[in-house]
CSV table of C-alpha atoms in Angstrom, one decimal:
chain,number,residue,atom,x,y,z
A,832,MET,CA,0.0,0.0,0.0
A,833,ASN,CA,2.9,2.3,0.8
A,834,SER,CA,4.4,1.8,-2.6
A,835,VAL,CA,1.1,2.7,-4.3
A,836,ILE,CA,0.9,6.0,-2.3
A,837,ASP,CA,4.6,6.7,-3.2
A,838,PHE,CA,3.8,6.1,-6.9
A,839,LEU,CA,0.8,8.4,-6.8
A,840,VAL,CA,2.5,11.3,-4.9
A,841,LYS,CA,6.1,11.1,-6.3
A,842,ASP,CA,5.8,9.7,-9.7
A,843,LEU,CA,2.4,10.7,-10.9
A,844,LEU,CA,1.6,14.0,-9.1
A,845,GLY,CA,5.3,14.8,-8.8
A,846,GLN,CA,5.2,15.6,-12.6
A,847,ALA,CA,4.0,19.1,-13.0
A,848,SER,CA,2.5,18.4,-16.5
A,849,ILE,CA,0.3,15.6,-15.1
A,850,LEU,CA,-0.7,17.6,-12.1
A,851,ILE,CA,-1.8,20.6,-14.2
A,852,ALA,CA,-3.7,18.3,-16.5
A,853,PHE,CA,-5.4,16.7,-13.4
A,854,ILE,CA,-6.4,20.2,-12.2
A,855,ALA,CA,-7.9,20.9,-15.7
A,856,LEU,CA,-9.7,17.6,-15.5
A,857,ILE,CA,-11.2,18.4,-12.2
A,858,GLY,CA,-12.2,21.9,-13.4
A,859,LEU,CA,-13.9,20.5,-16.5
A,860,LEU,CA,-15.7,17.8,-14.5
A,861,LEU,CA,-17.0,20.5,-12.0
A,862,GLN,CA,-18.2,22.5,-15.0
A,863,LYS,CA,-20.2,19.4,-16.1
A,864,LYS,CA,-18.7,19.4,-19.5
A,865,SER,CA,-19.3,16.5,-21.9
A,866,ALA,CA,-17.0,13.6,-21.8
A,867,GLY,CA,-15.4,14.6,-25.2
A,868,LYS,CA,-14.7,18.2,-23.9
A,869,VAL,CA,-13.2,16.8,-20.7
A,870,VAL,CA,-10.8,14.5,-22.5
A,871,GLU,CA,-10.0,17.2,-25.1
A,872,GLY,CA,-9.3,19.9,-22.5
A,873,THR,CA,-7.3,17.5,-20.3
A,874,PHE,CA,-5.1,16.4,-23.2
A,875,LYS,CA,-4.7,19.9,-24.6
A,876,THR,CA,-3.5,21.1,-21.1
A,877,LEU,CA,-1.1,18.2,-20.8
A,878,LEU,CA,0.4,18.6,-24.3
A,879,GLY,CA,0.5,22.4,-24.0
A,880,PHE,CA,2.4,22.2,-20.7
A,881,LEU,CA,4.8,19.6,-22.2
A,882,ILE,CA,5.4,21.8,-25.3
A,883,MET,CA,5.9,24.9,-23.0
A,884,MET,CA,8.5,22.9,-20.9
A,885,ALA,CA,10.3,21.8,-24.0
A,886,GLY,CA,10.6,25.4,-25.1
A,887,ILE,CA,11.8,26.5,-21.7
A,888,ASN,CA,14.5,23.8,-21.7
A,889,ILE,CA,15.7,25.0,-25.0
A,890,ILE,CA,15.8,28.6,-23.9
A,891,VAL,CA,17.5,27.8,-20.6
A,892,GLY,CA,20.0,25.6,-22.3
A,893,THR,CA,20.9,28.3,-24.8
A,894,LEU,CA,21.3,30.9,-22.2
A,895,THR,CA,23.5,28.6,-20.1
A,896,PHE,CA,25.6,28.0,-23.2
A,897,LEU,CA,25.9,31.8,-23.8
A,898,ASN,CA,26.8,32.3,-20.2
A,899,THR,CA,29.6,29.8,-20.5
A,900,ILE,CA,30.9,31.6,-23.7
A,901,PHE,CA,30.8,35.0,-22.0
A,902,THR,CA,32.5,33.7,-18.9
A,903,HIS,CA,35.3,32.1,-20.9
A,904,GLY,CA,35.6,34.9,-23.5
A,905,PHE,CA,35.5,37.9,-21.1
A,906,GLY,CA,36.8,36.3,-18.0
A,907,MET,CA,33.9,37.4,-15.9
A,908,ARG,CA,31.0,35.6,-14.2
A,909,GLY,CA,27.5,36.6,-15.3
A,910,TYR,CA,24.0,35.8,-14.3
A,911,ILE,CA,20.8,35.4,-16.4
A,912,THR,CA,18.4,38.2,-15.5
A,913,ASP,CA,15.7,37.5,-18.0
A,914,VAL,CA,12.4,37.1,-16.2
A,915,ALA,CA,11.1,34.4,-18.6
A,916,ALA,CA,14.3,32.4,-18.2
A,917,ILE,CA,14.1,32.6,-14.4
A,918,ALA,CA,10.4,31.6,-14.5
A,919,GLY,CA,11.3,28.7,-16.8
A,920,LEU,CA,14.1,27.5,-14.6
A,921,ALA,CA,11.9,27.7,-11.5
A,922,ASN,CA,9.2,25.8,-13.4
A,923,ARG,CA,11.6,23.1,-14.3
A,924,GLU,CA,13.1,22.8,-10.8
A,925,LEU,CA,10.0,23.4,-8.7
A,926,GLY,CA,7.2,22.4,-11.1
A,927,SER,CA,5.2,20.1,-8.8
A,928,GLU,CA,5.5,22.5,-5.9
A,929,VAL,CA,4.2,25.4,-8.0
A,930,ALA,CA,1.4,23.2,-9.4
A,931,LEU,CA,0.3,22.1,-5.9
A,932,THR,CA,0.4,25.7,-4.7
A,933,LEU,CA,-1.8,26.8,-7.7
A,934,LEU,CA,-4.2,24.0,-6.9
A,935,VAL,CA,-4.6,25.0,-3.3
A,936,ILE,CA,-5.0,28.7,-4.2
A,937,PHE,CA,-7.6,27.8,-6.9
A,938,ILE,CA,-9.6,25.6,-4.4
A,939,VAL,CA,-9.6,28.4,-1.8
A,940,ASN,CA,-10.6,30.9,-4.5
A,941,ILE,CA,-13.6,28.7,-5.5
A,942,ILE,CA,-14.7,28.4,-1.9
A,943,ILE,CA,-14.5,32.1,-1.4
A,944,ALA,CA,-16.5,32.7,-4.6
A,945,ARG,CA,-19.2,30.2,-3.5
A,946,LEU,CA,-19.6,31.4,0.1
A,947,THR,CA,-19.2,35.1,-0.1
A,948,PRO,CA,-20.7,37.9,-2.3
A,949,PHE,CA,-17.4,38.0,-4.3
A,950,LYS,CA,-18.4,35.9,-7.3
A,951,TYR,CA,-15.2,36.2,-9.3
A,952,ILE,CA,-12.5,33.6,-9.8
A,953,PHE,CA,-9.0,34.7,-10.7
A,954,LEU,CA,-7.3,32.5,-13.2
A,955,THR,CA,-3.6,32.8,-13.5
A,956,GLY,CA,-0.8,31.2,-15.3
A,957,GLN,CA,0.7,31.2,-18.8
A,958,ALA,CA,-2.5,30.0,-20.6
A,959,CYS,CA,-5.2,32.2,-19.2
A,960,CYS,CA,-5.1,35.4,-17.3
A,961,GLY,CA,-8.0,37.4,-15.9
A,962,TRP,CA,-11.1,37.3,-13.9
A,963,ARG,CA,-14.1,35.1,-14.6
A,964,ARG,CA,-17.5,35.6,-13.1
A,965,LEU,CA,-18.7,32.5,-11.3
A,966,ALA,CA,-21.9,31.2,-12.9
A,967,ARG,CA,-24.8,30.5,-10.6
């Protein structure tokens, strides 16, 4: 039983792409979307996150290579200060922690929207930004 829990927590939910796709799955199910829309939205989220991570890895690898060239060529040590590169590096290193934090924040936001007069849910992240009114 312990190995099953380890598999679920570390291997399955430890992958940021799977965790984000799972969050999308839960959201689509809560919206009572059709089975086709649930599968489509979940896989689009999974593939979109994987494509984004591939691009981030390419950018970070290129910037690391350029940093090595500048360090060797000019004899000085530099740091990458591009916000997108830092966000990508943090996503790569802390992906599951970021995804779990977003999940908890999203759940708290839904509870606040349901129980208080504030009927707006704030959606954040790379894919969607903005406020959405909670449908009654």
